[in-house]
């Protein structure tokens, strides 16, 4: 495969604009991976449907009578017209708008208009039903895979699934949902979120003095530390319009006068434990489902980012989370979606957000932190076209998340079998931040 990473820490620039490389991804990567197709709020009731488009493929995901999910290719078996658009309810199934062929909510053909005018070989039983697509549910989302030979969903998304189960992902609900069109290759777009190396330069407001133990413990002032923590939480909350949820910031503000030990390590640990407990208590008292955050911490599950190859992210923070999905729209264009997820008392969940109209990357409605990330991406996409620029050079220690992701892409483009791809997926489907380059087995 041309433009593979020959060295794990060098990514040839052609990966991000070469049309043949892009075509290889279209043929060898996307048809073989589990993809988050929709959040289940979109298909809350039996017969609700939601369309998921990836490249030139369109898939209809439908809620079944027993609250499972099923999926079909979005193409009428007559002359190929898409039977569904956007999302909605298909109480009596789908009627093709062209010549009126009908399909049940289970995809079975129920009517062919003027059937007798077709010859027998065009009316073979089974041949007229919408073509099924594999579909499974996990983590409050429906997932599809276009490859009948792929292993089951869960096998492909571990250990991400186990970590996010501990966070009780399926009880999070979307508070808002934005979409942004980025003039950049999808892998460059994702890579901007696969490392923390950029934070100091790109998000200077997140570097808050007083949050970390000073070299000289005598210099430590618990009050300054608590103020710095609250300032950080507020900045994250405003910067992401969620992630650290406004409720949690208010809970932290209520703890401002906490008495902390003079020892820095002890003081920090006490603050985190107390704040975690206060968040859990507040949400449980309100009637919401929330895991014990200190237990997550003790089990090593309190990680700021869960990554699921190839295009899904969850960034949990206390009661809430941000979630991302990236889809290529062309070699140099990406659709990024952001969900803000939080917890509600049972029965008080808000209405499902409308499907978002994509904004431009510099739209003033984009929250401040992603605005900072997006501002660099068009400049990067133009920069890598420079004649003298050959490859992205990655930090072995700090940008392993990027290198591991790109090498997994290469595993798919090389057409490797699932028995080789599964160990690689297991090695990268977890927090990519501050992660070194790891052995993927190929
Ligand atoms: S294309 Fe669907 S009925 Fe003709
Ligand atoms: Fe960032």
Short mmCIF file of C-alpha atoms and ligand atoms in Angstrom, two decimals:
data_model
loop_
_atom_site.label_atom_id
_atom_site.label_comp_id
_atom_site.label_asym_id
_atom_site.label_seq_id
_atom_site.Cartn_x
_atom_site.Cartn_y
_atom_site.Cartn_z
CA UNK A 1 0.00 0.00 0.00
CA UNK A 2 1.59 3.33 -0.98
CA UNK A 3 1.93 5.99 1.74
CA UNK A 4 1.76 3.52 4.63
CA UNK A 5 3.65 4.51 7.79
CA UNK A 6 7.00 2.80 7.22
CA UNK A 7 8.21 4.27 10.48
CA UNK A 8 5.56 4.31 13.19
CA UNK A 9 6.23 7.99 13.92
CA UNK A 10 6.16 9.33 10.34
CA UNK A 11 2.93 9.75 8.38
CA UNK A 12 3.37 10.52 4.65
CA UNK A 13 1.44 13.65 3.70
CA UNK A 14 -0.28 11.98 0.72
CA UNK A 15 -2.50 10.07 3.15
CA UNK A 16 -4.43 13.30 3.61
CA UNK A 17 -5.18 14.32 0.03
CA UNK A 18 -4.21 11.63 -2.48
CA UNK A 19 -7.40 10.50 -4.30
CA UNK A 20 -6.18 6.89 -4.63
CA UNK A 21 -5.43 6.67 -0.93
CA UNK A 22 -8.89 8.03 -0.20
CA UNK A 23 -10.41 5.49 -2.60
CA UNK A 24 -8.57 2.68 -0.79
CA UNK A 25 -10.20 3.81 2.46
CA UNK A 26 -13.59 3.86 0.74
CA UNK A 27 -13.12 0.27 -0.43
CA UNK A 28 -11.06 -1.38 2.31
CA UNK A 29 -11.67 0.47 5.56
CA UNK A 30 -15.21 1.84 5.85
CA UNK A 31 -17.02 -1.30 4.58
CA UNK A 32 -15.29 -3.42 7.27
CA UNK A 33 -15.74 -1.43 10.48
CA UNK A 34 -18.49 -1.05 13.08
CA UNK A 35 -19.84 2.48 12.85
CA UNK A 36 -21.94 4.40 15.32
CA UNK A 37 -24.99 4.97 13.13
CA UNK A 38 -27.30 6.90 15.45
CA UNK A 39 -28.09 7.62 19.07
CA UNK A 40 -31.05 5.64 20.34
CA UNK A 41 -32.95 8.83 21.29
CA UNK A 42 -33.47 9.22 17.54
CA UNK A 43 -35.35 5.94 17.39
CA UNK A 44 -37.01 5.92 20.79
CA UNK A 45 -40.25 4.12 19.83
CA UNK A 46 -41.00 0.97 17.80
CA UNK A 47 -40.97 1.70 14.03
CA UNK A 48 -38.93 4.90 14.47
CA UNK A 49 -36.21 5.06 11.85
CA UNK A 50 -33.01 7.07 11.29
CA UNK A 51 -30.91 7.20 8.13
CA UNK A 52 -27.12 6.94 8.40
CA UNK A 53 -25.02 7.95 5.41
CA UNK A 54 -21.37 7.00 5.05
CA UNK A 55 -19.60 7.95 1.81
CA UNK A 56 -21.88 6.69 -0.99
CA UNK A 57 -23.76 4.23 1.23
CA UNK A 58 -27.05 5.01 2.96
CA UNK A 59 -28.49 2.78 5.67
CA UNK A 60 -31.90 2.90 7.38
CA UNK A 61 -31.84 1.91 11.06
CA UNK A 62 -35.26 0.89 12.43
CA UNK A 63 -36.49 0.23 15.98
CA UNK A 64 -38.28 -3.09 16.09
CA UNK A 65 -41.46 -3.98 17.99
CA UNK A 66 -39.39 -5.57 20.80
CA UNK A 67 -37.17 -2.44 21.07
CA UNK A 68 -34.27 -4.06 19.23
CA UNK A 69 -32.81 -2.54 16.09
CA UNK A 70 -32.61 -3.69 12.52
CA UNK A 71 -31.05 -2.04 9.45
CA UNK A 72 -31.35 -2.09 5.66
CA UNK A 73 -29.66 -0.58 2.68
CA UNK A 74 -31.62 2.51 1.76
CA UNK A 75 -32.50 1.48 -1.80
CA UNK A 76 -35.81 0.37 -3.27
CA UNK A 77 -35.43 -3.01 -4.97
CA UNK A 78 -37.18 -1.69 -8.08
CA UNK A 79 -35.06 1.13 -9.46
CA UNK A 80 -32.99 2.03 -6.42
CA UNK A 81 -34.70 5.13 -5.06
CA UNK A 82 -33.91 5.73 -1.38
CA UNK A 83 -36.98 4.71 0.61
CA UNK A 84 -36.24 6.90 3.66
CA UNK A 85 -34.86 10.37 4.37
CA UNK A 86 -33.60 11.79 7.68
CA UNK A 87 -35.58 10.30 10.51
CA UNK A 88 -39.19 9.60 11.38
CA UNK A 89 -41.68 6.84 12.08
CA UNK A 90 -42.64 4.16 9.60
CA UNK A 91 -45.82 2.89 11.25
CA UNK A 92 -46.87 0.85 8.22
CA UNK A 93 -43.41 0.61 6.72
CA UNK A 94 -41.88 2.46 3.77
CA UNK A 95 -43.55 3.35 0.48
CA UNK A 96 -41.16 4.18 -2.33
CA UNK A 97 -42.05 7.63 -3.68
CA UNK A 98 -41.28 6.67 -7.31
CA UNK A 99 -43.66 3.80 -8.24
CA UNK A 100 -45.13 2.98 -4.85
CA UNK A 101 -43.50 -0.33 -3.96
CA UNK A 102 -44.04 -1.01 -0.24
CA UNK A 103 -41.88 -2.48 2.52
CA UNK A 104 -42.79 -3.43 6.07
CA UNK A 105 -40.86 -2.00 9.05
CA UNK A 106 -38.93 -5.32 8.89
CA UNK A 107 -37.81 -4.50 5.34
CA UNK A 108 -39.96 -7.22 3.75
CA UNK A 109 -41.55 -6.27 0.45
CA UNK A 110 -45.31 -6.01 0.92
CA UNK A 111 -46.42 -4.63 -2.43
CA UNK A 112 -45.24 -4.37 -6.01
CA UNK A 113 -47.49 -2.08 -8.02
CA UNK A 114 -48.88 -3.81 -11.15
CA UNK A 115 -46.93 -6.90 -10.27
CA UNK A 116 -48.17 -8.97 -13.24
CA UNK A 117 -46.32 -6.70 -15.68
CA UNK A 118 -42.94 -7.98 -14.39
CA UNK A 119 -41.40 -11.19 -15.62
CA UNK A 120 -41.01 -14.05 -13.17
CA UNK A 121 -37.21 -13.76 -12.78
CA UNK A 122 -37.57 -10.18 -11.52
CA UNK A 123 -39.96 -11.24 -8.77
CA UNK A 124 -37.93 -13.92 -6.99
CA UNK A 125 -39.06 -14.23 -3.34
CA UNK A 126 -36.59 -12.62 -0.93
CA UNK A 127 -35.07 -10.74 -3.82
CA UNK A 128 -37.58 -7.92 -3.39
CA UNK A 129 -36.94 -7.20 0.28
CA UNK A 130 -34.73 -4.32 1.40
CA UNK A 131 -31.19 -5.68 1.74
CA UNK A 132 -30.36 -6.24 5.43
CA UNK A 133 -27.33 -4.59 7.06
CA UNK A 134 -25.81 -5.85 10.32
CA UNK A 135 -26.88 -3.74 13.24
CA UNK A 136 -26.26 -3.96 17.00
CA UNK A 137 -26.93 -1.79 20.03
CA UNK A 138 -24.40 -0.66 22.60
CA UNK A 139 -23.87 2.41 24.80
CA UNK A 140 -27.08 4.22 23.90
CA UNK A 141 -26.30 3.96 20.17
CA UNK A 142 -27.10 1.76 17.17
CA UNK A 143 -24.06 0.50 15.26
CA UNK A 144 -23.86 -0.87 11.72
CA UNK A 145 -21.32 -2.93 9.81
CA UNK A 146 -21.43 -3.50 6.05
CA UNK A 147 -19.28 -6.64 6.28
CA UNK A 148 -21.13 -9.88 6.97
CA UNK A 149 -17.84 -11.50 7.99
CA UNK A 150 -16.83 -8.95 10.63
CA UNK A 151 -16.71 -10.18 14.24
CA UNK A 152 -19.60 -9.06 16.50
CA UNK A 153 -19.64 -5.40 17.62
CA UNK A 154 -18.47 -5.97 21.17
CA UNK A 155 -15.37 -7.89 20.08
CA UNK A 156 -14.34 -4.98 17.86
CA UNK A 157 -14.83 -2.16 20.36
CA UNK A 158 -13.13 -3.48 23.49
CA UNK A 159 -11.82 -2.30 25.91
CA UNK A 160 -13.67 0.95 25.10
CA UNK A 161 -17.03 -0.79 25.70
CA UNK A 162 -16.10 -2.13 29.14
CA UNK A 163 -14.74 1.23 30.31
CA UNK A 164 -17.76 3.12 29.01
CA UNK A 165 -20.13 0.54 30.53
CA UNK A 166 -18.61 1.44 33.90
CA UNK A 167 -19.59 5.06 33.12
CA UNK A 168 -23.16 3.86 32.45
CA UNK A 169 -23.07 5.38 28.98
CA UNK A 170 -26.55 4.15 28.11
CA UNK A 171 -28.12 6.41 30.74
CA UNK A 172 -26.61 9.58 29.20
CA UNK A 173 -28.91 11.67 26.99
CA UNK A 174 -28.15 14.26 24.33
CA UNK A 175 -28.59 17.82 25.54
CA UNK A 176 -27.50 19.29 22.20
CA UNK A 177 -26.03 18.09 18.92
CA UNK A 178 -23.97 20.17 16.47
CA UNK A 179 -22.41 19.35 13.11
CA UNK A 180 -19.46 21.17 11.56
CA UNK A 181 -18.01 20.87 8.06
CA UNK A 182 -14.22 20.92 8.30
CA UNK A 183 -12.07 21.65 5.21
CA UNK A 184 -9.59 18.93 6.17
CA UNK A 185 -9.01 15.20 5.71
CA UNK A 186 -10.95 13.11 8.25
CA UNK A 187 -7.78 11.60 9.73
CA UNK A 188 -6.24 15.01 10.34
CA UNK A 189 -9.52 16.14 11.93
CA UNK A 190 -9.51 13.15 14.29
CA UNK A 191 -5.81 13.46 15.05
CA UNK A 192 -6.44 16.94 16.49
CA UNK A 193 -8.38 15.15 19.24
CA UNK A 194 -6.10 12.13 19.70
CA UNK A 195 -3.34 13.96 21.59
CA UNK A 196 -2.97 16.55 24.35
CA UNK A 197 0.34 17.88 23.11
CA UNK A 198 -1.47 20.83 21.47
CA UNK A 199 -3.25 22.05 24.61
CA UNK A 200 -0.60 24.50 25.87
CA UNK A 201 -0.35 26.30 22.51
CA UNK A 202 -3.89 25.96 21.18
CA UNK A 203 -5.92 26.21 24.41
CA UNK A 204 -3.79 28.42 26.71
CA UNK A 205 -6.84 29.23 28.87
CA UNK A 206 -6.81 25.59 30.08
CA UNK A 207 -3.34 25.93 31.54
CA UNK A 208 -4.33 27.23 34.97
CA UNK A 209 -1.63 27.95 37.56
CA UNK A 210 -2.24 26.49 41.02
CA UNK A 211 -3.89 23.24 39.89
CA UNK A 212 -0.78 21.14 40.36
CA UNK A 213 1.45 20.43 43.35
CA UNK A 214 4.31 22.97 43.60
CA UNK A 215 7.88 21.71 43.84
CA UNK A 216 8.14 23.05 47.35
CA UNK A 217 5.17 21.69 49.39
CA UNK A 218 5.46 24.69 51.74
CA UNK A 219 4.34 26.87 48.81
CA UNK A 220 1.04 24.98 48.55
CA UNK A 221 -2.08 26.89 49.42
CA UNK A 222 -5.24 24.75 49.49
CA UNK A 223 -7.48 27.79 48.91
CA UNK A 224 -5.59 28.79 45.76
CA UNK A 225 -5.81 25.18 44.61
CA UNK A 226 -9.59 24.98 45.07
CA UNK A 227 -10.07 28.31 43.27
CA UNK A 228 -7.89 27.07 40.41
CA UNK A 229 -9.89 23.82 40.19
CA UNK A 230 -13.19 25.68 40.08
CA UNK A 231 -11.75 28.07 37.50
CA UNK A 232 -10.70 25.07 35.39
CA UNK A 233 -14.13 23.43 35.67
CA UNK A 234 -15.83 26.68 34.66
CA UNK A 235 -13.46 27.15 31.71
CA UNK A 236 -14.11 23.58 30.51
CA UNK A 237 -17.85 24.07 30.94
CA UNK A 238 -17.93 27.32 28.96
CA UNK A 239 -15.36 26.11 26.45
CA UNK A 240 -17.31 23.01 25.48
CA UNK A 241 -20.82 24.28 26.33
CA UNK A 242 -21.05 21.18 28.51
CA UNK A 243 -18.59 18.27 29.04
CA UNK A 244 -18.06 19.62 32.55
CA UNK A 245 -21.73 20.35 33.05
CA UNK A 246 -22.98 23.60 34.61
CA UNK A 247 -24.68 21.51 37.35
CA UNK A 248 -21.31 20.04 38.32
CA UNK A 249 -19.66 23.48 38.31
CA UNK A 250 -22.34 24.71 40.74
CA UNK A 251 -21.71 21.66 42.94
CA UNK A 252 -17.96 22.47 42.96
CA UNK A 253 -18.70 26.11 43.83
CA UNK A 254 -20.74 24.89 46.79
CA UNK A 255 -17.61 23.10 48.08
CA UNK A 256 -15.41 26.20 47.88
CA UNK A 257 -15.04 26.53 51.69
CA UNK A 258 -13.95 22.91 52.17
CA UNK A 259 -11.23 22.37 54.79
CA UNK A 260 -8.26 20.64 53.12
CA UNK A 261 -5.09 19.19 54.65
CA UNK A 262 -1.89 21.21 54.19
CA UNK A 263 -0.12 18.39 52.36
CA UNK A 264 -0.57 19.02 48.60
CA UNK A 265 -1.07 15.38 47.53
CA UNK A 266 -3.50 14.73 50.34
CA UNK A 267 -5.37 17.98 49.74
CA UNK A 268 -5.81 17.26 46.03
CA UNK A 269 -6.95 13.70 46.66
CA UNK A 270 -9.44 14.91 49.29
CA UNK A 271 -10.82 17.55 46.95
CA UNK A 272 -11.30 15.09 44.08
CA UNK A 273 -12.90 12.48 46.31
CA UNK A 274 -15.24 15.00 47.94
CA UNK A 275 -16.23 16.58 44.62
CA UNK A 276 -16.86 13.16 43.02
CA UNK A 277 -19.10 12.15 45.92
CA UNK A 278 -20.97 15.47 45.85
CA UNK A 279 -21.68 15.08 42.10
CA UNK A 280 -22.92 11.52 42.60
CA UNK A 281 -25.06 12.45 45.61
CA UNK A 282 -26.63 15.42 43.83
CA UNK A 283 -27.60 13.39 40.74
CA UNK A 284 -28.87 10.41 42.72
CA UNK A 285 -30.95 12.71 44.95
CA UNK A 286 -32.45 14.21 41.78
CA UNK A 287 -33.39 10.71 40.60
CA UNK A 288 -30.76 10.30 37.86
CA UNK A 289 -28.62 7.21 37.24
CA UNK A 290 -24.91 7.85 37.77
CA UNK A 291 -21.99 5.51 38.56
CA UNK A 292 -19.91 5.92 41.71
CA UNK A 293 -17.15 8.19 40.40
CA UNK A 294 -14.70 7.30 43.16
CA UNK A 295 -15.19 3.62 42.40
CA UNK A 296 -14.42 4.37 38.73
CA UNK A 297 -11.30 6.17 39.91
CA UNK A 298 -10.26 3.22 42.08
CA UNK A 299 -10.75 0.82 39.15
CA UNK A 300 -8.64 2.93 36.79
CA UNK A 301 -11.72 3.68 34.66
CA UNK A 302 -11.75 7.43 35.30
CA UNK A 303 -10.14 8.36 32.01
CA UNK A 304 -10.91 11.61 30.22
CA UNK A 305 -11.37 10.05 26.80
CA UNK A 306 -12.73 6.84 25.34
CA UNK A 307 -11.84 6.24 21.69
CA UNK A 308 -13.51 3.75 19.38
CA UNK A 309 -11.90 3.16 15.99
CA UNK A 310 -12.53 4.43 13.39
CA UNK A 311 -14.62 7.50 14.21
CA UNK A 312 -16.32 7.67 17.60
CA UNK A 313 -15.20 9.40 20.82
CA UNK A 314 -16.68 9.81 24.30
CA UNK A 315 -15.08 12.28 26.72
CA UNK A 316 -16.62 11.72 30.15
CA UNK A 317 -16.24 14.38 32.86
CA UNK A 318 -18.01 13.83 36.20
CA UNK A 319 -21.76 13.52 35.48
CA UNK A 320 -21.60 14.34 31.78
CA UNK A 321 -19.68 13.84 28.57
CA UNK A 322 -18.94 15.20 25.14
CA UNK A 323 -19.09 12.80 22.22
CA UNK A 324 -17.68 13.13 18.68
CA UNK A 325 -18.19 11.37 15.37
CA UNK A 326 -16.14 12.04 12.21
CA UNK A 327 -17.14 11.16 8.64
CA UNK A 328 -15.20 11.80 5.45
CA UNK A 329 -17.06 13.88 2.84
CA UNK A 330 -14.17 13.80 0.37
CA UNK A 331 -10.35 13.57 0.50
CA UNK A 332 -10.12 17.05 2.03
CA UNK A 333 -13.46 17.49 3.74
CA UNK A 334 -14.92 16.07 6.97
CA UNK A 335 -18.21 16.19 8.82
CA UNK A 336 -17.67 16.34 12.56
CA UNK A 337 -20.56 16.03 14.97
CA UNK A 338 -20.50 16.90 18.65
CA UNK A 339 -23.06 15.73 21.18
CA UNK A 340 -23.25 17.08 24.68
CA UNK A 341 -24.47 14.26 26.91
CA UNK A 342 -25.75 14.47 30.43
CA UNK A 343 -27.97 12.71 32.98
CA UNK A 344 -31.62 13.39 33.70
CA UNK A 345 -34.01 12.06 36.33
CA UNK A 346 -36.08 9.22 34.87
CA UNK A 347 -39.04 10.63 32.99
CA UNK A 348 -37.52 14.12 32.69
CA UNK A 349 -35.36 13.47 29.64
CA UNK A 350 -35.54 16.32 27.13
CA UNK A 351 -36.83 15.99 23.56
CA UNK A 352 -34.32 14.50 21.10
CA UNK A 353 -32.33 17.30 19.43
CA UNK A 354 -33.11 17.96 15.76
CA UNK A 355 -30.64 16.62 13.19
CA UNK A 356 -28.13 19.49 12.89
CA UNK A 357 -27.52 21.52 9.73
CA UNK A 358 -23.71 21.53 9.39
CA UNK A 359 -22.02 24.83 10.27
CA UNK A 360 -18.82 26.18 8.76
CA UNK A 361 -15.71 25.54 10.86
CA UNK A 362 -15.54 29.24 11.80
CA UNK A 363 -19.22 29.65 12.66
CA UNK A 364 -19.56 31.82 15.79
CA UNK A 365 -21.98 29.25 17.27
CA UNK A 366 -19.17 26.66 17.64
CA UNK A 367 -18.11 26.58 21.35
CA UNK A 368 -14.74 28.26 22.16
CA UNK A 369 -12.54 25.16 22.66
CA UNK A 370 -13.41 23.38 19.37
CA UNK A 371 -13.18 26.79 17.66
CA UNK A 372 -9.53 26.88 18.72
CA UNK A 373 -8.99 23.34 17.40
CA UNK A 374 -10.75 24.06 14.11
CA UNK A 375 -8.80 27.27 13.49
CA UNK A 376 -5.64 25.22 12.88
CA UNK A 377 -7.09 22.51 10.66
CA UNK A 378 -7.60 24.40 7.35
CA UNK A 379 -4.09 25.82 7.78
CA UNK A 380 -2.73 22.30 8.30
CA UNK A 381 -4.56 20.95 5.25
CA UNK A 382 -3.05 23.71 3.10
CA UNK A 383 0.37 23.38 4.80
CA UNK A 384 0.83 19.69 4.05
CA UNK A 385 0.54 20.44 0.31
CA UNK A 386 3.84 22.37 0.52
CA UNK A 387 6.35 20.89 -1.93
CA UNK A 388 9.13 20.43 0.61
CA UNK A 389 6.85 18.83 3.22
CA UNK A 390 7.09 15.02 3.11
CA UNK A 391 5.61 13.59 6.26
CA UNK A 392 4.11 14.45 9.65
CA UNK A 393 6.73 13.74 12.30
CA UNK A 394 5.09 12.42 15.46
CA UNK A 395 6.31 12.42 19.04
CA UNK A 396 6.84 8.80 20.02
CA UNK A 397 5.74 9.62 23.58
CA UNK A 398 3.01 12.24 23.18
CA UNK A 399 1.47 11.50 19.79
CA UNK A 400 1.29 7.73 20.00
CA UNK A 401 -2.51 8.05 19.84
CA UNK A 402 -2.16 9.49 16.33
CA UNK A 403 0.49 6.99 15.22
CA UNK A 404 -1.47 4.01 16.55
CA UNK A 405 -4.64 5.18 14.80
CA UNK A 406 -2.86 5.70 11.45
CA UNK A 407 -1.18 2.28 11.64
CA UNK A 408 -4.54 0.64 12.31
CA UNK A 409 -5.88 2.36 9.18
CA UNK A 410 -2.92 0.79 7.36
CA UNK A 411 -3.89 -2.63 8.73
CA UNK A 412 -7.27 -2.33 7.04
CA UNK A 413 -5.82 -0.92 3.81
CA UNK A 414 -3.43 -3.87 3.66
CA UNK A 415 -6.50 -6.14 3.73
CA UNK A 416 -5.39 -7.90 6.91
CA UNK A 417 -7.71 -10.58 8.32
CA UNK A 418 -9.78 -9.86 11.44
CA UNK A 419 -7.61 -12.15 13.55
CA UNK A 420 -4.79 -9.64 13.02
CA UNK A 421 -6.96 -6.54 13.20
CA UNK A 422 -8.69 -7.45 16.47
CA UNK A 423 -5.54 -7.25 18.64
CA UNK A 424 -4.73 -3.87 17.06
CA UNK A 425 -8.26 -2.61 17.77
CA UNK A 426 -7.96 -3.81 21.35
CA UNK A 427 -4.70 -1.90 21.67
CA UNK A 428 -6.13 1.41 20.44
CA UNK A 429 -9.79 1.46 21.57
CA UNK A 430 -9.05 3.26 24.81
CA UNK A 431 -7.81 6.63 26.00
CA UNK A 432 -5.34 7.78 23.30
CA UNK A 433 -4.14 10.84 25.22
CA UNK A 434 -0.53 10.79 26.45
CA UNK A 435 -0.19 7.32 24.99
CA UNK A 436 3.10 6.20 23.42
CA UNK A 437 3.41 4.22 20.21
CA UNK A 438 2.41 0.61 20.95
CA UNK A 439 2.98 -2.71 19.24
CA UNK A 440 -0.09 -3.51 17.10
CA UNK A 441 1.17 -6.92 16.07
CA UNK A 442 1.83 -5.90 12.44
S1 LIG B 1 -37.86 2.88 -7.64
FE1 LIG B 1 -39.00 2.31 -5.94
S2 LIG B 1 -40.92 1.82 -6.76
FE2 LIG B 1 -39.75 2.31 -8.49
FE1 LIG B 2 -7.97 20.65 21.42
#
